[in-house]
PDB file of C-alpha atoms and ligand atoms in Angstrom:
ATOM      1  CA  MET K   1      -0.132   0.181  -0.009  1.00  0.00           C
ATOM      2  CA  LYS K   2       0.945   3.433  -0.502  1.00  0.00           C
ATOM      3  CA  GLN K   3       2.539   5.112   2.186  1.00  0.00           C
ATOM      4  CA  GLU K   4       0.116   8.307   1.891  1.00  0.00           C
ATOM      5  CA  LEU K   5      -3.148   6.452   1.617  1.00  0.00           C
ATOM      6  CA  GLN K   6      -1.723   4.134   4.953  1.00  0.00           C
ATOM      7  CA  ASP K   7      -1.127   7.384   6.144  1.00  0.00           C
ATOM      8  CA  ASN K   8      -4.598   8.457   5.632  1.00  0.00           C
ATOM      9  CA  LEU K   9      -5.888   5.980   7.508  1.00  0.00           C
ATOM     10  CA  VAL K  10      -3.858   5.967  10.348  1.00  0.00           C
ATOM     11  CA  LYS K  11      -5.020   9.947  10.891  1.00  0.00           C
ATOM     12  CA  LYS K  12      -8.481   9.079   9.798  1.00  0.00           C
ATOM     13  CA  TYR K  13      -8.666   6.414  12.621  1.00  0.00           C
ATOM     14  CA  PRO K  14      -5.921   6.535  15.016  1.00  0.00           C
ATOM     15  CA  LYS K  15      -7.701   4.737  17.928  1.00  0.00           C
ATOM     16  CA  ILE K  16      -7.674   1.284  15.483  1.00  0.00           C
ATOM     17  CA  PHE K  17      -4.748   1.699  13.968  1.00  0.00           C
ATOM     18  CA  SER K  18      -3.096   2.965  17.378  1.00  0.00           C
ATOM     19  CA  GLU K  19      -0.189  -0.035  17.104  1.00  0.00           C
ATOM     20  CA  VAL K  20       1.015   1.323  13.320  1.00  0.00           C
ATOM     21  CA  GLY K  21       4.763   2.384  13.995  1.00  0.00           C
ATOM     22  CA  SER K  22       4.905  -0.338  16.865  1.00  0.00           C
ATOM     23  CA  THR K  23       8.305  -2.353  16.407  1.00  0.00           C
ATOM     24  CA  PRO K  24       8.006  -5.455  15.410  1.00  0.00           C
ATOM     25  CA  GLN K  25       8.547  -7.470  18.781  1.00  0.00           C
ATOM     26  CA  GLN K  26       5.152  -5.464  20.067  1.00  0.00           C
ATOM     27  CA  SER K  27       3.247  -5.808  17.172  1.00  0.00           C
ATOM     28  CA  CYS K  28       2.526  -6.732  13.427  1.00  0.00           C
ATOM     29  CA  MET K  29       1.240  -3.913  12.815  1.00  0.00           C
ATOM     30  CA  ALA K  30       4.831  -2.414  12.494  1.00  0.00           C
ATOM     31  CA  PHE K  31       4.883  -3.806   8.906  1.00  0.00           C
ATOM     32  CA  GLY K  32       1.609  -1.192   7.932  1.00  0.00           C
ATOM     33  CA  ILE K  33      -1.060  -2.550   6.241  1.00  0.00           C
ATOM     34  CA  CYS K  34      -0.042  -4.925   4.121  1.00  0.00           C
ATOM     35  CA  VAL K  35      -2.490  -4.975   1.588  1.00  0.00           C
ATOM     36  CA  ASP K  36      -2.258  -3.194  -2.155  1.00  0.00           C
ATOM     37  CA  ASP K  37      -4.257   0.210  -2.539  1.00  0.00           C
ATOM     38  CA  GLY K  38      -7.118  -1.020  -4.180  1.00  0.00           C
ATOM     39  CA  TRP K  39      -8.901  -2.589  -1.107  1.00  0.00           C
ATOM     40  CA  GLY K  40      -8.114   1.392   0.891  1.00  0.00           C
ATOM     41  CA  TRP K  41     -11.813   1.749   0.389  1.00  0.00           C
ATOM     42  CA  LEU K  42     -13.062  -1.031   2.024  1.00  0.00           C
ATOM     43  CA  LEU K  43     -10.485  -0.573   4.928  1.00  0.00           C
ATOM     44  CA  ASP K  44     -12.092   3.061   4.834  1.00  0.00           C
ATOM     45  CA  GLU K  45     -15.786   1.884   4.906  1.00  0.00           C
ATOM     46  CA  LEU K  46     -15.027  -0.704   7.551  1.00  0.00           C
ATOM     47  CA  CYS K  47     -13.264   1.229  10.092  1.00  0.00           C
ATOM     48  CA  ARG K  48     -15.705   3.902   9.950  1.00  0.00           C
ATOM     49  CA  GLU K  49     -18.228   1.120  10.620  1.00  0.00           C
ATOM     50  CA  LEU K  50     -16.413  -0.206  13.986  1.00  0.00           C
ATOM     51  CA  GLN K  51     -15.442   3.476  15.089  1.00  0.00           C
ATOM     52  CA  PHE K  52     -18.933   4.771  14.578  1.00  0.00           C
ATOM     53  CA  ASP K  53     -20.619   1.712  16.673  1.00  0.00           C
ATOM     54  CA  THR K  54     -17.572   2.537  19.549  1.00  0.00           C
ATOM     55  CA  ASP K  55     -18.488   6.009  19.279  1.00  0.00           C
ATOM     56  CA  ASN K  56     -22.251   6.387  19.405  1.00  0.00           C
ATOM     57  CA  ASN K  57     -23.317   2.939  20.431  1.00  0.00           C
ATOM     58  CA  ASN K  58     -20.820   1.532  23.369  1.00  0.00           C
ATOM     59  CA  GLU K  59     -19.194  -0.568  21.281  1.00  0.00           C
ATOM     60  CA  PRO K  60     -15.453  -1.923  22.831  1.00  0.00           C
ATOM     61  CA  GLN K  61     -12.518   0.115  21.095  1.00  0.00           C
ATOM     62  CA  ILE K  62     -11.416  -2.219  18.285  1.00  0.00           C
ATOM     63  CA  VAL K  63      -7.255  -2.282  17.769  1.00  0.00           C
ATOM     64  CA  ALA K  64      -6.075  -3.851  15.017  1.00  0.00           C
ATOM     65  CA  THR K  65      -3.776  -6.281  15.496  1.00  0.00           C
ATOM     66  CA  GLN K  66      -2.432  -7.054  11.577  1.00  0.00           C
ATOM     67  CA  VAL K  67      -4.296  -6.022   8.351  1.00  0.00           C
ATOM     68  CA  LYS K  68      -2.652  -8.623   5.151  1.00  0.00           C
ATOM     69  CA  GLU K  69      -3.741 -10.590   2.485  1.00  0.00           C
ATOM     70  CA  LYS K  70      -4.172 -14.395   2.392  1.00  0.00           C
ATOM     71  CA  PHE K  71      -5.729 -16.724  -0.118  1.00  0.00           C
ATOM     72  CA  GLY K  72      -6.559 -13.788  -2.304  1.00  0.00           C
ATOM     73  CA  GLY K  73      -8.785 -12.122   0.388  1.00  0.00           C
ATOM     74  CA  LEU K  74      -8.502  -9.319   3.304  1.00  0.00           C
ATOM     75  CA  ARG K  75      -7.390 -10.532   6.617  1.00  0.00           C
ATOM     76  CA  PHE K  76      -8.385  -8.259   9.243  1.00  0.00           C
ATOM     77  CA  TYR K  77      -6.584  -8.953  12.760  1.00  0.00           C
ATOM     78  CA  VAL K  78      -7.804  -7.075  15.914  1.00  0.00           C
ATOM     79  CA  ASN K  79      -7.349  -7.477  19.582  1.00  0.00           C
ATOM     80  CA  SER K  80     -10.839  -8.722  20.424  1.00  0.00           C
ATOM     81  CA  ALA K  81     -14.483  -7.601  19.213  1.00  0.00           C
ATOM     82  CA  THR K  82     -18.204  -8.617  19.505  1.00  0.00           C
ATOM     83  CA  ASP K  83     -19.813 -10.600  17.732  1.00  0.00           C
ATOM     84  CA  GLY K  84     -21.472  -7.597  16.383  1.00  0.00           C
ATOM     85  CA  GLN K  85     -17.960  -6.260  15.364  1.00  0.00           C
ATOM     86  CA  TYR K  86     -16.682  -9.360  13.808  1.00  0.00           C
ATOM     87  CA  GLY K  87     -19.388  -9.498  11.582  1.00  0.00           C
ATOM     88  CA  ALA K  88     -18.821  -6.312  10.109  1.00  0.00           C
ATOM     89  CA  ILE K  89     -15.217  -7.637   9.696  1.00  0.00           C
ATOM     90  CA  ASN K  90     -16.224 -11.131   8.198  1.00  0.00           C
ATOM     91  CA  LEU K  91     -18.283  -9.081   5.630  1.00  0.00           C
ATOM     92  CA  ALA K  92     -15.685  -6.678   4.986  1.00  0.00           C
ATOM     93  CA  GLU K  93     -13.168  -9.859   4.085  1.00  0.00           C
ATOM     94  CA  ALA K  94     -15.549 -12.011   2.442  1.00  0.00           C
ATOM     95  CA  MET K  95     -16.216  -8.549  -0.290  1.00  0.00           C
ATOM     96  CA  SER K  96     -12.835  -8.273  -0.829  1.00  0.00           C
ATOM     97  CA  MET K  97     -13.025 -11.567  -2.650  1.00  0.00           C
ATOM     98  CA  SER K  98     -14.954  -9.525  -5.526  1.00  0.00           C
ATOM     99  CA  ILE K  99     -12.615  -6.592  -5.202  1.00  0.00           C
ATOM    100  CA  CYS K 100      -9.675  -5.835  -7.451  1.00  0.00           C
ATOM    101  CA  GLU K 101      -6.736  -5.100  -4.779  1.00  0.00           C
ATOM    102  CA  GLN K 102      -4.630  -3.047  -7.133  1.00  0.00           C
ATOM    103  CA  CYS K 103      -7.218  -0.658  -8.665  1.00  0.00           C
ATOM    104  CA  GLY K 104     -10.425  -1.612  -6.422  1.00  0.00           C
ATOM    105  CA  THR K 105     -13.116  -1.856  -9.177  1.00  0.00           C
ATOM    106  CA  THR K 106     -15.573  -4.499  -8.532  1.00  0.00           C
ATOM    107  CA  GLN K 107     -15.716  -5.439 -12.786  1.00  0.00           C
ATOM    108  CA  ASP K 108     -14.880  -8.695 -14.252  1.00  0.00           C
ATOM    109  CA  VAL K 109     -12.552  -9.541 -10.937  1.00  0.00           C
ATOM    110  CA  SER K 110     -11.625 -12.749 -10.290  1.00  0.00           C
ATOM    111  CA  GLN K 111      -8.860 -15.064  -8.441  1.00  0.00           C
ATOM    112  CA  THR K 112      -5.657 -15.877 -10.033  1.00  0.00           C
ATOM    113  CA  LYS K 113      -5.050 -19.375 -11.201  1.00  0.00           C
ATOM    114  CA  THR K 114      -1.590 -19.373 -11.299  1.00  0.00           C
ATOM    115  CA  GLY K 115       1.159 -18.699  -8.567  1.00  0.00           C
ATOM    116  CA  TRP K 116       0.109 -16.614  -5.296  1.00  0.00           C
ATOM    117  CA  ILE K 117      -3.246 -16.444  -5.402  1.00  0.00           C
ATOM    118  CA  LYS K 118      -4.498 -12.982  -5.875  1.00  0.00           C
ATOM    119  CA  THR K 119      -7.647 -11.165  -6.086  1.00  0.00           C
ATOM    120  CA  LEU K 120      -7.613  -8.712  -9.365  1.00  0.00           C
ATOM    121  CA  CYS K 121      -9.584  -7.318 -11.991  1.00  0.00           C
ATOM    122  CA  VAL K 122      -8.604  -8.550 -15.924  1.00  0.00           C
ATOM    123  CA  LYS K 123      -7.314  -5.572 -16.894  1.00  0.00           C
ATOM    124  CA  CYS K 124      -4.274  -5.719 -13.887  1.00  0.00           C
ATOM    125  CA  GLN K 125      -4.555  -9.476 -14.041  1.00  0.00           C
ATOM    126  CA  LYS K 126      -2.837  -8.854 -17.764  1.00  0.00           C
ATOM    127  CA  LYS K 127      -0.279  -6.414 -16.385  1.00  0.00           C
ATOM    128  CA  GLU K 128       1.157  -8.931 -14.138  1.00  0.00           C
ATOM    129  CA  VAL K 129       1.893 -11.061 -16.370  1.00  0.00           C
TER     130      VAL K 129
HETATM  131 ZN1   ZN U 201      -7.862  -3.554 -11.314  1.00  0.00          ZN
END
């Protein structure tokens, strides 16, 4: 993910991303948000919903402990969460399977069949090869 994009998310949701800037011994967030730019808007939507629930509905504060891509899907690990919060996270993780990780489109998106599994649109898959 571009540094600028990550900085924006951290600035917008400082409590969720409070472990960004830790050392690797303290938190996996030391490595930052380890997904490509295309999922930036999905993370933005997810964090907005989580923070809104914390600020307005007395849900506990979520702290992201690791954000990465695995088997073509988003993985958003947190310290702890309620069932409702896990529901929002699971939904975002499921949605990532139909969003191009590079450009963020939802058009003609599929998982690559060879090598490392990535979720990409037709155009970005051509660029990858
Ligand atoms: Zn794409």
